[in-house]
Short mmCIF file of C-alpha atoms and ligand atoms in Angstrom, two decimals:
data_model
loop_
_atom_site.label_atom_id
_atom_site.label_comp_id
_atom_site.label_asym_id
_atom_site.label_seq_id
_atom_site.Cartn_x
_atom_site.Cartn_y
_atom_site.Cartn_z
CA UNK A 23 9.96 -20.87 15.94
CA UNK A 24 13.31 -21.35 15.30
CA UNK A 25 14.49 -17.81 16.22
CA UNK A 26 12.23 -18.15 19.17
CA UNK A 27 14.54 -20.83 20.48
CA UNK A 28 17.43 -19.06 19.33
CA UNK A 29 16.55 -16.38 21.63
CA UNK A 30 15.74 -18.50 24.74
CA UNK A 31 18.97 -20.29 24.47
CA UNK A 32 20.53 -17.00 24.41
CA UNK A 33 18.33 -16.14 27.52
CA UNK A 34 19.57 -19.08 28.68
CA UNK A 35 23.15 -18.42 28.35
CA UNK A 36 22.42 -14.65 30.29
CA UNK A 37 21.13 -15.84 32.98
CA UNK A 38 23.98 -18.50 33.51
CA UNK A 39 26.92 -17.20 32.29
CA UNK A 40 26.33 -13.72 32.75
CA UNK A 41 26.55 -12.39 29.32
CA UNK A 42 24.58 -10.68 27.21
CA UNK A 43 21.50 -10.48 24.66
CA UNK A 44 24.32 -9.85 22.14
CA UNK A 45 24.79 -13.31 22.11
CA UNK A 46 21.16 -13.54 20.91
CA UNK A 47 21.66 -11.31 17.37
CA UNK A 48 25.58 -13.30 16.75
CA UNK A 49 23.58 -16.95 16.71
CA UNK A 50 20.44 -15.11 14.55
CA UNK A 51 23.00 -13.97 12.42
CA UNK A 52 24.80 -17.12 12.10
CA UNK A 53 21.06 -19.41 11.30
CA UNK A 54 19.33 -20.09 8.48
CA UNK A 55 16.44 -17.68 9.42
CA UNK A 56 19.16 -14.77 9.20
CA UNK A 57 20.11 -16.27 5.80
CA UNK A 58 16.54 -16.82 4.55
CA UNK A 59 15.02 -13.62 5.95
CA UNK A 60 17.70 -11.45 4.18
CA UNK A 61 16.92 -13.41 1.20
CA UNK A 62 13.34 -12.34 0.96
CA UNK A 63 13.55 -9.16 2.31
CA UNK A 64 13.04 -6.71 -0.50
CA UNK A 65 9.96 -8.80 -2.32
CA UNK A 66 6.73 -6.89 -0.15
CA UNK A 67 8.29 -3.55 -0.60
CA UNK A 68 9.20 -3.95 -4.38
CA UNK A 69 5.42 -3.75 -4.96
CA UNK A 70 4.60 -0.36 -3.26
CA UNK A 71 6.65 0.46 -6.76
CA UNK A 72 3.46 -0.95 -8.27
CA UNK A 73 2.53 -4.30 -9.16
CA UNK A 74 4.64 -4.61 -12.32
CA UNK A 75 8.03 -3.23 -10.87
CA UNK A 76 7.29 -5.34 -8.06
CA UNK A 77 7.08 -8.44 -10.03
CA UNK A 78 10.11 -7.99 -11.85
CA UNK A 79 12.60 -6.25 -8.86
CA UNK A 80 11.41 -9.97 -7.38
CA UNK A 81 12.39 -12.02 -9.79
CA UNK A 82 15.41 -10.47 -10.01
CA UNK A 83 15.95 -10.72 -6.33
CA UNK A 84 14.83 -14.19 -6.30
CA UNK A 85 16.38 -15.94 -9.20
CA UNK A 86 19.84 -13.57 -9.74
CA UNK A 87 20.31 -11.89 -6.52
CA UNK A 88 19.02 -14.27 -4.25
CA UNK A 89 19.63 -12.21 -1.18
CA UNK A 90 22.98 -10.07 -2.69
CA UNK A 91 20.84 -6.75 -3.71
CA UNK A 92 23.06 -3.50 -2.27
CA UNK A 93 20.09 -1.56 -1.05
CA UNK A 94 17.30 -2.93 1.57
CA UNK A 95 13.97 -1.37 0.04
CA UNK A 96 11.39 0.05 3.25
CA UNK A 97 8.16 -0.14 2.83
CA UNK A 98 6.33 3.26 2.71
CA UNK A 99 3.92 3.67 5.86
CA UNK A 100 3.82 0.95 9.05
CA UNK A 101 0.89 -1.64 8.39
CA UNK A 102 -1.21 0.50 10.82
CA UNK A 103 -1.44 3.02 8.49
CA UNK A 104 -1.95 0.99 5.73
CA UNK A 105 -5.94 -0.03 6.52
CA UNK A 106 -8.36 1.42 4.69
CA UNK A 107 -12.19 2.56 5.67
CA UNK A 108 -14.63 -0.54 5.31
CA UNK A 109 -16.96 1.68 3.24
CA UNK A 110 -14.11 1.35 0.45
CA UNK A 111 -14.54 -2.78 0.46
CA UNK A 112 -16.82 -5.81 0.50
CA UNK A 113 -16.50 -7.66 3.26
CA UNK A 114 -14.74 -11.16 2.62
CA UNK A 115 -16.84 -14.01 2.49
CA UNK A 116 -14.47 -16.99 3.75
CA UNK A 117 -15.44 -20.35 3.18
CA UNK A 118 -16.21 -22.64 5.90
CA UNK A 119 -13.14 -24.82 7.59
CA UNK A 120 -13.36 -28.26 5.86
CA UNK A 121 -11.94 -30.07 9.44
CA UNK A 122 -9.10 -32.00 7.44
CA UNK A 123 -6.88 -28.80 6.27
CA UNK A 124 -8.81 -25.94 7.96
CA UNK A 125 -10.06 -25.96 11.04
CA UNK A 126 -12.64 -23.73 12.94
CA UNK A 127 -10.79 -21.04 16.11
CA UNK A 128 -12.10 -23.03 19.04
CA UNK A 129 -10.04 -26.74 17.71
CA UNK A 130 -7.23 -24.42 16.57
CA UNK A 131 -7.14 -23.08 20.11
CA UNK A 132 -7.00 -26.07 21.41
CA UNK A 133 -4.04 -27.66 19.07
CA UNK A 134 -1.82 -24.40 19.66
CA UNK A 135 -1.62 -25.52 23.63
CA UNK A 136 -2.29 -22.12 24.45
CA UNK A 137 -2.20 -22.50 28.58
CA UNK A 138 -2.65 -19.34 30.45
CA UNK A 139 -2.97 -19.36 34.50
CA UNK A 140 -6.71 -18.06 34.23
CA UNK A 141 -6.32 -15.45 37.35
CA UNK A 142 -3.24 -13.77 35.69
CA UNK A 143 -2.88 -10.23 35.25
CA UNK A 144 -4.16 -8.74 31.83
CA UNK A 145 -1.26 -8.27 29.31
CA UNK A 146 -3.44 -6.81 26.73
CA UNK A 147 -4.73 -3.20 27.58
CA UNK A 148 -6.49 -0.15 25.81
CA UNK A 149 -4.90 3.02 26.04
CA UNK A 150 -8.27 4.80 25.76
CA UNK A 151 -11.30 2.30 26.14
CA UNK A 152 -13.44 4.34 24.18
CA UNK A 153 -11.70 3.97 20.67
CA UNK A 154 -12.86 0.74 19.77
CA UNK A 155 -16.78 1.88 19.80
CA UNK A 156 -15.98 6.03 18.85
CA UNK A 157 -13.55 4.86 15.72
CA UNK A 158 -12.43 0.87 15.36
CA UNK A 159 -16.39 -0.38 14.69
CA UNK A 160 -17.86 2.47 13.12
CA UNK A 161 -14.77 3.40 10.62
CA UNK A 162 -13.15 -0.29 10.06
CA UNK A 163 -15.83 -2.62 10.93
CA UNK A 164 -13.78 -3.65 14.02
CA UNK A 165 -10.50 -4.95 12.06
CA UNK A 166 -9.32 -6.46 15.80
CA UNK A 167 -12.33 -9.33 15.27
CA UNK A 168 -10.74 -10.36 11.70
CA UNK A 169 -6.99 -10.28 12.02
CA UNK A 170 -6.66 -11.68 15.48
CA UNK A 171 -6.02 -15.25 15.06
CA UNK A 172 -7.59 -16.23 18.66
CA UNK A 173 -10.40 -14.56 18.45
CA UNK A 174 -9.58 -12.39 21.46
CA UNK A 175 -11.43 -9.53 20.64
CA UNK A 176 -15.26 -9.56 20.61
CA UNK A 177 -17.95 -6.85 20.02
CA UNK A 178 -20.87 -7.77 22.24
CA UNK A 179 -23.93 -5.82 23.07
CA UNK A 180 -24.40 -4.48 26.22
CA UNK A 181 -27.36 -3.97 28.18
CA UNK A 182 -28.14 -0.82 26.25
CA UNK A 183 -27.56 -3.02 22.94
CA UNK A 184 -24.42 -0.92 22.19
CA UNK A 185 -21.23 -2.86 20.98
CA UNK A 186 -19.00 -2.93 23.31
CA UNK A 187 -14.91 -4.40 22.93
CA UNK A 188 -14.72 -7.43 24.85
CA UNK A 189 -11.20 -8.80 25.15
CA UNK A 190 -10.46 -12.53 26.09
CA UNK A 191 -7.05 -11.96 26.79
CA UNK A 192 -6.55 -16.20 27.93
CA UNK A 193 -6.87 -16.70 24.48
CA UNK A 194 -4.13 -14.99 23.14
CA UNK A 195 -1.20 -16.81 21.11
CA UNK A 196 1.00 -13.62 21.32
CA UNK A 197 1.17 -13.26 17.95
CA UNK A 198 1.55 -9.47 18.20
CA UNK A 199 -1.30 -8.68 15.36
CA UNK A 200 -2.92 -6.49 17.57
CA UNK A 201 -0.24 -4.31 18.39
CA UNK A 202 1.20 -3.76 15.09
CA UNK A 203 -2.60 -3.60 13.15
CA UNK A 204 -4.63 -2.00 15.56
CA UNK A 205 -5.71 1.83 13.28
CA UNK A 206 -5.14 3.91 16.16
CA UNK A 207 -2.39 1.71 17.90
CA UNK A 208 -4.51 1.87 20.88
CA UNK A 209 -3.97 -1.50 21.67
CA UNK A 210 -1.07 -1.90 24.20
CA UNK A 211 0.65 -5.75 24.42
CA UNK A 212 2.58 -6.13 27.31
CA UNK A 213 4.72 -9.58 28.12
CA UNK A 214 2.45 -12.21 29.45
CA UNK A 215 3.09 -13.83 32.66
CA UNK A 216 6.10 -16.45 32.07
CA UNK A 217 4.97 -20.73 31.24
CA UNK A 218 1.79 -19.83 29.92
CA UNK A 219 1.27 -19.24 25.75
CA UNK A 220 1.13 -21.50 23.08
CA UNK A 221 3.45 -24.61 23.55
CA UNK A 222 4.91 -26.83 20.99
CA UNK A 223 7.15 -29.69 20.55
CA UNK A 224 10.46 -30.19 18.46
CA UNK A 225 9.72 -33.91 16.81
S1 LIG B 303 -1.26 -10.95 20.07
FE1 LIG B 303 -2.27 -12.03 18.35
S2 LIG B 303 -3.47 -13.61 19.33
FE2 LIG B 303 -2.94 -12.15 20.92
S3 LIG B 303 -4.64 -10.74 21.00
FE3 LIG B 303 -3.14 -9.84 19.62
S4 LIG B 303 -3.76 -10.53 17.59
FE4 LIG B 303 -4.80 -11.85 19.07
#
């Protein structure tokens, strides 16, 4: 959140003074999220080391280093690559949200002040329609219904009783999920139209 007003002030400052996005990487660099960020930046891909070298290039990194390693470790593949077939797991069984810490998508919806002009253009867009039903549900139990926060992305029968991807693109929180998850990265997010999104407020 905090880099997200980072980078509209820098917007900000573009648009009036003339300058440019540079100004937007000097004040990231200068915050705490630069600071904390580098701090915490080798601990995921320590563990494609395996789990034990993981744990320990961690703790080093979190109680001697604390941010001063020389190298940056990458992590082996992008997370698209990184799902597996649903025939290799169990699916999860979550428990039910208990309304006091947890709550169920439609009151989260609602919290996140997600406002989207209902007759705006689609920012969300397949870049070929059939590879939710051909590969997404058959191979990965359609991942897009699970990691989507919003609940954007539906499966529902059509008149033939064949799943079919429906997307409820006024839901979305523009997390980006989709377009960093999605197997085939067939799943094109495009900037929404400007005001609408989840809204918060700095207390
Ligand atoms: S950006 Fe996030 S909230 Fe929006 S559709 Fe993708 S996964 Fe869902």
């Amino acid at each position: 959140m905090k880099s997200g007003m980072l980078a509209a002030e820098a917007a900000f400052g573009v648009l009036q003074d003339g300058s440019n996005m540079e100004s937007y990487w000097e004040k990231l660099k200068k915050s705490w999220v630069w600071e904390e960020l580098r701090k915490a930046r080798n601990y995921r891909p320590a563990f494609d080391y395996g789990l034990i070298p993981g744990l320990a290039i961690s703790a080093l990194e979190h109680y001697i280093l604390r941010g001063r390693a020389p190298v940056t470790l990458r992590h082996g593949k992008p997370d698209h690559e990184a799902m597996d077939p649903a025939k290799l797991h169990s699916p999860i069984q979550y428990s039910k949200p208990d309304g006091v810490l947890s709550f169920d998508v439609p009151t989260s919806l609602y919290r996140s002040n997600t406002n989207h002009e209902h007759d705006q253009p689609p920012h969300l867009h397949l870049r070929d329609p059939t590879i939710p039903e051909l590969v997404n549900m058959p191979e990965y139990a359609g991942p897009e219904t699970r990691y989507c926060p919003a609940r954007v992305y539906e499966y529902v029968p059509d008149e033939k009783g064949q799943l079919k991807l429906h997307i409820n693109a006024q839901n979305c929180l523009h997390c980006k999920a989709c377009d960093i998850k999605d197997p085939k990265q067939n799943i094109e997010w495009t900037v929404p139209e400007g005001g609408g999104g989840p809204g918060y407020s700095v207390m």
